[in-house]
Tab-separated table of C-alpha atoms in Angstrom:
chain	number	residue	atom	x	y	z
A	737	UNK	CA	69.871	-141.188	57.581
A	738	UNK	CA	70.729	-144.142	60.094
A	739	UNK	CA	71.237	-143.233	63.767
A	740	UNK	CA	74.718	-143.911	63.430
A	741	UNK	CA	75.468	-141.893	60.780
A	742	UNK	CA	73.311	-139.212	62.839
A	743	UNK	CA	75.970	-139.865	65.698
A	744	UNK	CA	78.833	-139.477	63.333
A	745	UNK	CA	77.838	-135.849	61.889
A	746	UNK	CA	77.200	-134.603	65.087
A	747	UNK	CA	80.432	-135.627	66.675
A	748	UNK	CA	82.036	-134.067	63.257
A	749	UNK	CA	80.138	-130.670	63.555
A	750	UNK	CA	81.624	-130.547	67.200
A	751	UNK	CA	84.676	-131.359	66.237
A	752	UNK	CA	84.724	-129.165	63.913
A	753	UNK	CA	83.582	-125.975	65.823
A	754	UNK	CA	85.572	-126.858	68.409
A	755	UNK	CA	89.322	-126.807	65.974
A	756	UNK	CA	88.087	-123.364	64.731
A	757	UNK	CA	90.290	-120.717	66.078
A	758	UNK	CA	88.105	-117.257	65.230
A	759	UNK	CA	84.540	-116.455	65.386
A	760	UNK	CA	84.466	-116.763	61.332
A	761	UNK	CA	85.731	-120.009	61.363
A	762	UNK	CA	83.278	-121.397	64.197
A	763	UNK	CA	80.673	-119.782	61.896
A	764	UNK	CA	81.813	-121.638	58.744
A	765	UNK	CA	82.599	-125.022	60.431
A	766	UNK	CA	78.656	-125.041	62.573
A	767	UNK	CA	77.138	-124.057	58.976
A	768	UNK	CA	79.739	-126.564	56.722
A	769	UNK	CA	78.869	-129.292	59.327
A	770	UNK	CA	75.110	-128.587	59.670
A	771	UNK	CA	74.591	-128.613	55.457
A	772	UNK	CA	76.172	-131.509	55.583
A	773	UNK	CA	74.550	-133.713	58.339
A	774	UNK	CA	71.122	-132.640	57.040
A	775	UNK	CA	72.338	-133.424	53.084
A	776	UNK	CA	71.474	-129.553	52.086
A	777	UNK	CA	72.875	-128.205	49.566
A	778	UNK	CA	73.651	-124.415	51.093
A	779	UNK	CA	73.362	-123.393	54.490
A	780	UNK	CA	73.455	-120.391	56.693
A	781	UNK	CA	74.136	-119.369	60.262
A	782	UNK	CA	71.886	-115.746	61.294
A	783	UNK	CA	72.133	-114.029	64.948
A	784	UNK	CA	69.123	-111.906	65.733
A	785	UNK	CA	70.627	-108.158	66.759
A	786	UNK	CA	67.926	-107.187	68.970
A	787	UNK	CA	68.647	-103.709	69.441
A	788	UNK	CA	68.549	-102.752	65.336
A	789	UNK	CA	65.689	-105.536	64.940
A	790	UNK	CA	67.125	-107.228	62.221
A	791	UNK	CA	67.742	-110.799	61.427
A	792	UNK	CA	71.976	-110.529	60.091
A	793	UNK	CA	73.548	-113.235	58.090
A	794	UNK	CA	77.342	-114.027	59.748
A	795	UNK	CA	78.001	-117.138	56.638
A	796	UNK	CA	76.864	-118.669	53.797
A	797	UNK	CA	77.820	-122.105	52.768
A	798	UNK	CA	77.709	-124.413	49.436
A	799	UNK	CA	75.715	-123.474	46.718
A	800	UNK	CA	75.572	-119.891	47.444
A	801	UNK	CA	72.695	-117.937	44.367
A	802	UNK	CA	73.615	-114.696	42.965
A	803	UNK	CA	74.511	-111.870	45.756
A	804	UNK	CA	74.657	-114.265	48.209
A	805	UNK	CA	78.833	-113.713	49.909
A	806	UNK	CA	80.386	-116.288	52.304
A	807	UNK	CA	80.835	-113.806	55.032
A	808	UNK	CA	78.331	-110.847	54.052
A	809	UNK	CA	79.336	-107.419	54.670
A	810	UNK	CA	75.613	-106.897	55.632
A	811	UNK	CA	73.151	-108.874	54.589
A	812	UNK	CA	70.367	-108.306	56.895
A	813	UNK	CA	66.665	-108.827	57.053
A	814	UNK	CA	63.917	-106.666	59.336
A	815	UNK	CA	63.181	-109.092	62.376
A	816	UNK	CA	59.251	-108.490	61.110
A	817	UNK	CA	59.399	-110.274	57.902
A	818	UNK	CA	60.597	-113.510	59.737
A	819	UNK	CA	58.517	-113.105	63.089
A	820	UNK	CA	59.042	-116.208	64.168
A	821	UNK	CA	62.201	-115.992	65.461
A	822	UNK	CA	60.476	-113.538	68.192
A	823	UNK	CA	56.617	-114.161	68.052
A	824	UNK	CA	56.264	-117.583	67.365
A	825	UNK	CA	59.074	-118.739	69.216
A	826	UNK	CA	57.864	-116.901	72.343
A	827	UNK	CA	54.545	-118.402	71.733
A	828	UNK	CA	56.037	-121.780	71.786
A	829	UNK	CA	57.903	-121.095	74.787
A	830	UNK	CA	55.070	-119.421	76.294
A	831	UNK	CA	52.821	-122.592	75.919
A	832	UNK	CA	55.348	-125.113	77.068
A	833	UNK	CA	56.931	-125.772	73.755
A	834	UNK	CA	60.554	-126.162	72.627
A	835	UNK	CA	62.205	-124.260	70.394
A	836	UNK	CA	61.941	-126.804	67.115
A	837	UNK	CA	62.893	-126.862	63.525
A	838	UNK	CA	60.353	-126.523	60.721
A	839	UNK	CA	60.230	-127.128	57.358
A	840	UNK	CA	59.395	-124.776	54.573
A	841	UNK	CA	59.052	-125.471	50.649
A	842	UNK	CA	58.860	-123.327	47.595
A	843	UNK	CA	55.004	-124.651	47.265
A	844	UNK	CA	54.208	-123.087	51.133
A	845	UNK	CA	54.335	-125.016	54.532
A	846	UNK	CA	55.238	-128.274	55.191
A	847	UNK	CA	56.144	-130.644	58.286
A	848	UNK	CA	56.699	-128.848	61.292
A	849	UNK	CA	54.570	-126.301	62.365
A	850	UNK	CA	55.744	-122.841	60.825
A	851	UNK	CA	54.907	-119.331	61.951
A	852	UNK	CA	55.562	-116.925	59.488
A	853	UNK	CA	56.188	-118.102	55.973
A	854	UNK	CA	55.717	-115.691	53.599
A	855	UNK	CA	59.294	-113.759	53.257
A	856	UNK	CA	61.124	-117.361	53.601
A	857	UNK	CA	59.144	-119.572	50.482
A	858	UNK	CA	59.327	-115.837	48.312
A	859	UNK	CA	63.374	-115.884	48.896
A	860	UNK	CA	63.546	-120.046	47.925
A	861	UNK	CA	61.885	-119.280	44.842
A	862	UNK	CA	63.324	-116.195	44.035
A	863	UNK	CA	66.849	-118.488	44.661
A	864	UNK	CA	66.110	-121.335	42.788
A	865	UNK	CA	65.494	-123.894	45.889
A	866	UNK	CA	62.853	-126.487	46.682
A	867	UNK	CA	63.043	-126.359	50.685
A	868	UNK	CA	64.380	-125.355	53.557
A	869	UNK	CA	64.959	-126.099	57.109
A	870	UNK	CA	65.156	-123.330	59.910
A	871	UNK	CA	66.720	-124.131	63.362
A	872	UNK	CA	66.273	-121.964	66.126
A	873	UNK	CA	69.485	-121.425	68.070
A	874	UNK	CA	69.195	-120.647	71.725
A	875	UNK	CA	71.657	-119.713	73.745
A	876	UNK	CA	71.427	-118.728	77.746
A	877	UNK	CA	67.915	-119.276	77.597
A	878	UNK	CA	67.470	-116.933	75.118
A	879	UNK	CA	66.929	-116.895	71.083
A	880	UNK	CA	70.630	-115.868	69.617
A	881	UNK	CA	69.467	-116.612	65.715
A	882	UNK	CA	68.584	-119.789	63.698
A	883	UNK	CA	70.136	-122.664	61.290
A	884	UNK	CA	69.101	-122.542	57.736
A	885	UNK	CA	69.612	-125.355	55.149
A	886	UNK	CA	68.058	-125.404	51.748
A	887	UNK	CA	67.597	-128.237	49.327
A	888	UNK	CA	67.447	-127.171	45.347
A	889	UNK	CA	64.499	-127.768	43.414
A	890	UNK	CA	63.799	-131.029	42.203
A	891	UNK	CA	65.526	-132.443	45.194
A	892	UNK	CA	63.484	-134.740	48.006
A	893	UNK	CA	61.848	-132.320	50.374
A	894	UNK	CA	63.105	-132.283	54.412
A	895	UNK	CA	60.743	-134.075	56.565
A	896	UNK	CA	59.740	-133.535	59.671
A	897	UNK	CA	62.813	-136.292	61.024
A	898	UNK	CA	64.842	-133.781	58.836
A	899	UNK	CA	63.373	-130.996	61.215
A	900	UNK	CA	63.462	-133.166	64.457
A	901	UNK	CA	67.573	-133.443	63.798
A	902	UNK	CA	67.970	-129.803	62.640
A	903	UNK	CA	66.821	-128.973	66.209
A	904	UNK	CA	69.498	-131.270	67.421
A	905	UNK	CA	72.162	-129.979	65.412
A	906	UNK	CA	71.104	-126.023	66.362
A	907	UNK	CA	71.449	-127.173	70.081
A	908	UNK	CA	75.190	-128.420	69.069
A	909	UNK	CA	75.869	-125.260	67.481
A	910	UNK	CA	74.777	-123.535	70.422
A	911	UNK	CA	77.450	-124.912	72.445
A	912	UNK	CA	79.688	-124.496	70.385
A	913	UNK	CA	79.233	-120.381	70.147
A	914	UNK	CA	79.090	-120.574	73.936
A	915	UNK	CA	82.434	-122.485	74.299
A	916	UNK	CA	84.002	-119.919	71.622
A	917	UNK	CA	82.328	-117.037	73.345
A	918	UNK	CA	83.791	-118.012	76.923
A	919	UNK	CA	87.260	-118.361	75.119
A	920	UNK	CA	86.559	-114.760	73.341
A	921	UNK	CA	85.846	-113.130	77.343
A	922	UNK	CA	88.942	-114.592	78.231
A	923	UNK	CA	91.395	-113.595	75.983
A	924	UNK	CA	89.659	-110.186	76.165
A	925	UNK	CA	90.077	-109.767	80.011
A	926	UNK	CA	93.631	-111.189	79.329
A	927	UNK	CA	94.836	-108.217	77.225
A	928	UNK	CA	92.765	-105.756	78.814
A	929	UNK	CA	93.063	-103.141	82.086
A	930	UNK	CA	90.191	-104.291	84.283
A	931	UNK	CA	90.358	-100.435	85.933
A	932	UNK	CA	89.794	-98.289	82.648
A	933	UNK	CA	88.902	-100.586	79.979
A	934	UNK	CA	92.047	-99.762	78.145
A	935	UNK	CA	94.310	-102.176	76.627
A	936	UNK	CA	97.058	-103.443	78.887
A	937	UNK	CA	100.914	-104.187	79.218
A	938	UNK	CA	100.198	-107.396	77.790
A	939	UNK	CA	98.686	-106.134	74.381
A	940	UNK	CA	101.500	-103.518	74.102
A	941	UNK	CA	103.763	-105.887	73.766
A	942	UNK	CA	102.352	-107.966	71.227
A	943	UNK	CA	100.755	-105.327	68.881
A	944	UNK	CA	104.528	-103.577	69.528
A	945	UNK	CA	106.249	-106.391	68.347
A	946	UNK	CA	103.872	-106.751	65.494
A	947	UNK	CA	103.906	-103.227	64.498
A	948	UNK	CA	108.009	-103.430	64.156
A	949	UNK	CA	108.306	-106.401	62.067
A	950	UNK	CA	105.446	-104.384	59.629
A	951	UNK	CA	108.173	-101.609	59.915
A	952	UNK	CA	111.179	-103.173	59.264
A	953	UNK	CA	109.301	-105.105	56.130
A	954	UNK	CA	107.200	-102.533	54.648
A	955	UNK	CA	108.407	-99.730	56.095
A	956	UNK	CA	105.166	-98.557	57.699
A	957	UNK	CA	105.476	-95.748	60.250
A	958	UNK	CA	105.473	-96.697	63.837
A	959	UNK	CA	104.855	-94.694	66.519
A	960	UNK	CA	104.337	-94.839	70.348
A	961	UNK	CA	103.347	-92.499	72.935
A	962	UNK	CA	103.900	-92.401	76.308
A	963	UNK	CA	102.963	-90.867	79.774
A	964	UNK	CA	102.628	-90.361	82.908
A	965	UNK	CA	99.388	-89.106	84.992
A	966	UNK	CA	101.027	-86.534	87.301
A	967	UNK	CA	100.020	-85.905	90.866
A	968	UNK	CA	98.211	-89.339	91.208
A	969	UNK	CA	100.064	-89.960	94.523
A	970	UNK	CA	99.192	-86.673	95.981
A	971	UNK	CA	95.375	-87.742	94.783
A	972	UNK	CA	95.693	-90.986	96.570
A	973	UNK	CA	97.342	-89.680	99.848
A	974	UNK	CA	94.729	-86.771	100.074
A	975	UNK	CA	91.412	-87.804	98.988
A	976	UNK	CA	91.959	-91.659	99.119
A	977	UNK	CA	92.493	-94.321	96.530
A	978	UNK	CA	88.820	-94.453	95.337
A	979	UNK	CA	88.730	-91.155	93.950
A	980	UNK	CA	92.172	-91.567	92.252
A	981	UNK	CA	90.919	-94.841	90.418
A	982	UNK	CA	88.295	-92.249	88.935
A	983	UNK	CA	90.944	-90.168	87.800
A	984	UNK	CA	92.763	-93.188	86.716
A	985	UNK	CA	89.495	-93.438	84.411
A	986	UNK	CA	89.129	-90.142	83.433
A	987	UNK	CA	92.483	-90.053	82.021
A	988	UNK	CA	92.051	-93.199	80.746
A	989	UNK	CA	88.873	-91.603	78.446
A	990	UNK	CA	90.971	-88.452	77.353
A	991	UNK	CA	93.414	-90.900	76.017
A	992	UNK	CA	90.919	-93.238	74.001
A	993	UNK	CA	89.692	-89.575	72.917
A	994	UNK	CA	92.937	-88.505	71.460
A	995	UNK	CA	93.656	-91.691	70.189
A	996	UNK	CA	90.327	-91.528	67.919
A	997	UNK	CA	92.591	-88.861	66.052
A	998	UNK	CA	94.638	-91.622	64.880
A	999	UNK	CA	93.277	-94.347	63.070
A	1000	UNK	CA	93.721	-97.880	64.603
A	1001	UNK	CA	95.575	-96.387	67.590
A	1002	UNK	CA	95.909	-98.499	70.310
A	1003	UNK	CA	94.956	-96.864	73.612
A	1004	UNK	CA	96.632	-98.461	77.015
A	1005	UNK	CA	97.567	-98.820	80.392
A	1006	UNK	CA	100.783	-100.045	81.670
A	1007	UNK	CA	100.063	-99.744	84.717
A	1008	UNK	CA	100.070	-97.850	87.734
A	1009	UNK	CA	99.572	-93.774	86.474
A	1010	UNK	CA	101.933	-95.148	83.288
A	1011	UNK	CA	99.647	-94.894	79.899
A	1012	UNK	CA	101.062	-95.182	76.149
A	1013	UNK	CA	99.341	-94.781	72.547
A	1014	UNK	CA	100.647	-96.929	69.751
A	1015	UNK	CA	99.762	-95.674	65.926
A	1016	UNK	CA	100.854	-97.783	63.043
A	1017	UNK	CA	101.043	-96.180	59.952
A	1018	UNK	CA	99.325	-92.187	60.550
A	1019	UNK	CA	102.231	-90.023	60.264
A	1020	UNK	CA	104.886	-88.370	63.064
A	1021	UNK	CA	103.205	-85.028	63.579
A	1022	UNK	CA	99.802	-86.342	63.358
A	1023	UNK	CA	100.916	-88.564	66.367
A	1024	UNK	CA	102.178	-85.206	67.896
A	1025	UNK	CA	99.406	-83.424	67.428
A	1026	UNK	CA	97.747	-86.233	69.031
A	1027	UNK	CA	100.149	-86.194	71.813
A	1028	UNK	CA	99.270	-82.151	72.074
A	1029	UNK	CA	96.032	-82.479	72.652
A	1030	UNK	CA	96.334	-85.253	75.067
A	1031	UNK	CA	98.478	-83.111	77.222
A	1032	UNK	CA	96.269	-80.137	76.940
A	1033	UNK	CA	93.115	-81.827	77.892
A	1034	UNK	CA	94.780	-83.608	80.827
A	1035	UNK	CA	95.826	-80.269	82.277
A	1036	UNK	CA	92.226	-79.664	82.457
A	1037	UNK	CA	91.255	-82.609	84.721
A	1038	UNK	CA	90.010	-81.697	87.754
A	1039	UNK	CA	92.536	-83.256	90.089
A	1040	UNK	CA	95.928	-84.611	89.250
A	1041	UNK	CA	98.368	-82.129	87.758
A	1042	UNK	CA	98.377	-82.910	84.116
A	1043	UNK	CA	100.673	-85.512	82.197
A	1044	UNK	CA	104.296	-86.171	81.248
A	1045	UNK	CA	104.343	-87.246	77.798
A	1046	UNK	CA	107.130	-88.336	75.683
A	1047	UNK	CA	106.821	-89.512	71.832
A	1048	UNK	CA	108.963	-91.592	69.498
A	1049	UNK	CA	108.255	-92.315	66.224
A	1050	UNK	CA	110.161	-94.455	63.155
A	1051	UNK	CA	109.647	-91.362	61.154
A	1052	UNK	CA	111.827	-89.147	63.126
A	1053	UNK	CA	115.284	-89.200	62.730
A	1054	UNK	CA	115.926	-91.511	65.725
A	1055	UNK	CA	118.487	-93.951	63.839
A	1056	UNK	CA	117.032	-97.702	63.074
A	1057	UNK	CA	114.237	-98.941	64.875
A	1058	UNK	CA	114.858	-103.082	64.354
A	1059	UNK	CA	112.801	-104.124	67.857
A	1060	UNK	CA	110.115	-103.164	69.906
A	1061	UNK	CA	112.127	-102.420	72.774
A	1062	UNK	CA	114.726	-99.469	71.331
A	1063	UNK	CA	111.222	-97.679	70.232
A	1064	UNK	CA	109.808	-97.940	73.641
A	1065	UNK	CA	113.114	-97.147	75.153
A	1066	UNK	CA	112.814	-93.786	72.805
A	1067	UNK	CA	109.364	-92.830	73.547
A	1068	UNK	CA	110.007	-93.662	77.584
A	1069	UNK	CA	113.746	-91.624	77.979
A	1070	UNK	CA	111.111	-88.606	76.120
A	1071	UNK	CA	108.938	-89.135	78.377
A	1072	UNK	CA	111.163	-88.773	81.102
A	1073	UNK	CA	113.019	-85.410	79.820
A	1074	UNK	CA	109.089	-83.822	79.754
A	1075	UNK	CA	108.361	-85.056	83.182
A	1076	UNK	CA	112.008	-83.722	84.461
A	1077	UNK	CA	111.646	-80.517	82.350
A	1078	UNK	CA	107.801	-80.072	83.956
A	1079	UNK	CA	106.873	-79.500	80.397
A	1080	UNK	CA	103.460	-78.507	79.693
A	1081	UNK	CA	103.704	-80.368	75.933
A	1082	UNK	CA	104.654	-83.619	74.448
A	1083	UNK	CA	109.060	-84.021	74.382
A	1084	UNK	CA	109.552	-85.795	70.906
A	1085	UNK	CA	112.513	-87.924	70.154
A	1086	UNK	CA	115.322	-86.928	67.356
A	1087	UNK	CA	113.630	-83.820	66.916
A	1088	UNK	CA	116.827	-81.426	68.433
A	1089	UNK	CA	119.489	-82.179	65.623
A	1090	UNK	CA	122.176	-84.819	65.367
A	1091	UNK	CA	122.801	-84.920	69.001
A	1092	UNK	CA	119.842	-85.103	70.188
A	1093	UNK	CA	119.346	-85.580	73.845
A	1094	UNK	CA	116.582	-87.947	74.381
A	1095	UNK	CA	118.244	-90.136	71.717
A	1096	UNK	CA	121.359	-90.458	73.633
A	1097	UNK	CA	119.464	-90.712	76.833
A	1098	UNK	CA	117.432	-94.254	74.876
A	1099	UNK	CA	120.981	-95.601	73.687
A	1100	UNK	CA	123.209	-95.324	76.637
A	1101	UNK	CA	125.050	-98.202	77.698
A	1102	UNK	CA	123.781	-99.063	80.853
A	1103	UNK	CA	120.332	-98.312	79.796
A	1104	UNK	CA	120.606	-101.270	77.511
A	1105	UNK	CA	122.186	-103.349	80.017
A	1106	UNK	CA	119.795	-102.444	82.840
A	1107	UNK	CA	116.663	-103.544	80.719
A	1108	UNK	CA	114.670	-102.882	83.316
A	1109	UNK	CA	112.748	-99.459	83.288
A	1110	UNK	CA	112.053	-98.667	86.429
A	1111	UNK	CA	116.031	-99.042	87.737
A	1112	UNK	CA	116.510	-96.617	84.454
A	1113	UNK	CA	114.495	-94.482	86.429
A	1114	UNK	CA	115.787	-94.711	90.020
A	1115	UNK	CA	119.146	-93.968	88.854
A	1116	UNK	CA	118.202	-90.561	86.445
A	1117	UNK	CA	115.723	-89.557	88.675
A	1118	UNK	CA	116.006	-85.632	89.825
């Protein structure tokens, strides 16, 4: 392959790595691009998990053999039977050497200089291929996993220019998983509470919204708990601001505890001593029962006076539910009768007849004209 041509597949795996949108798709587009810069006929893109020692597969491109699944649920291999992604390429380092490409064939070694061959030339003939070319892929300094692209049988074996432009193409790839992992930290720190490690406000909302639309179009149950930590302020005032952020974080754990009773719950802070769980699709009293043992175990905190905790759910007899605000407006006026009403369990919404109290409390008037919760609660407030 010409220089230019070079050039041009480089700029397209970049380009394409850099339209991807999930780590999946950065996965496909590096190992798409790679197989075809290097003219393989399959390729692969492995991160080495260094705490379970084992070499894991993320994609497989092109001709894929038998068993062999685009994004594999877990196809992994024991770090020992290809030791060169540790030993040899520590050696290398060690000596002064970069991390290069190497060529392998179905017949044993060729260009490059290999370290551990036996595993790799058993799986090309055991998948029908002539050759291979492995890529290390280092990122911060530090091996993250390799390139693979593989050649059939009969095809002209990678050389060692082959290898020389794999290397190039790894150290693309590379910064192209960095770029998408900087992205990744920042959306996460975006919809997360820096304090407890909860969600925040800002995921609410969106998984809210979400969750309703699933509601209103399949029907799925929806329901969301909320609370407040009690006797934070007294914490603060007395023992200083410090020690409440560790209750703060406590709670925050009892919370993420309870919510484990509820698959795919969504555990968060709203801020300040306000907290909420969201459950799509478990049903109403398993969300209570949730809710009970949240309130039970916060009573048993060591400082702070337990929690205030008010539920709504779609399954409850609460009228229709067509936005994410009237549900939060439910679970929040419940929430507010338990915290008036000092009781020691969860208040539920539509769960005291045809009248019920808390519903009428969500629907006033003004209480959909305010909008705002926090003037809701200046004006009801005891």
């Amino acid at each position: 392959m010409g220089d230019d041509r070079r050039l041009a597949a480089v700029v397209a795996l970049a380009q394409g790595m850099a339209a991807a949108h999930t780590s999946r798709e950065v996965w496909r587009a590096a190992a798409l691009g790679a197989c075809a810069a290097l003219g393989g006929s399959f390729a692969a893109l492995s991160v080495w998990e260094r705490d379970l020692g084992r070499l894991r597969v993320l994609v497989n491109v092109g001709g894929r053999a038998e068993g062999e699944e685009e994004f594999p649920e877990d196809e992994s291999y024991p770090v020992h039977q290809f030791a060169e992604i540790t030993e040899f390429l520590h050696e290398r380092w060690a000596g002064g050497g970069e991390p290069d490409a190497w060529v392998e064939t179905a017949e044993g070694p060729a260009a490059g200089r290999p370290g551990y061959v036996h595993q790799r030339v058993a799986a090309l003939r055991r998948r029908g291929r002539g050759c291979c070319v492995v890529a290390p892929i280092v990122l911060h300094g530090r091996a993250w996993g390799e390139l693979y692209a593989a050649r059939p049988v009969g095809e002209r074996v990678f050389e060692r220019a082959d290898a020389d432009f794999a290397t190039v193409l790894a150290s693309v790839v590379a910064a192209g998983i960095a770029q998408t992992e900087r992205l990744e930290e920042v959306r996460r720190l975006a919809y997360t509470d820096a304090l407890t490690g909860l969600a925040n406000r800002r995921a609410v909302d969106a998984a809210l919204d979400e969750a309703v639309e699933r509601h209103r179009g399949e029907g799925v149950v929806v329901s969301l708990v909320v609370c407040d930590l009690n006797g934070l302020k007294r914490v603060n005032d007395t023992h200083g601001h410090a020690v409440g952020d560790r209750l703060l974080e406590r709670f925050g754990s009892v919370l993420s505890l309870c919510g484990a009773m509820l698959p795919g719950a969504l555990a968060a802070r709203l801020g300040g001593d306000e907290f909420c769980l969201l459950a799509v699709g478990p049903a109403a009293d398993a969300v209570v029962k949730a809710a009970e043992e949240l309130c039970r175990r916060a009573a048993e905190l060591e400082l702070g006076d337990g929690v205030a905790c008010g539920v709504a759910s779609t399954e409850d007899p609460v009228g229709p539910v067509r936005s994410a605000r009237r549900l939060f407006r439910l679970a929040d006026a419940a929430q507010y009768r338990a915290k008036a009403e000092r009781s020691a369990g969860p208040v539920v919404a539509g769960r005291e007849g045809p009248d019920d109290p808390v519903v009428r409390l969500a629907d006033e008037p003004s209480r959909e004209e305010g909008g705002e919760r926090r003037r809701f609660r200046g004006r009801h407030s005891p």
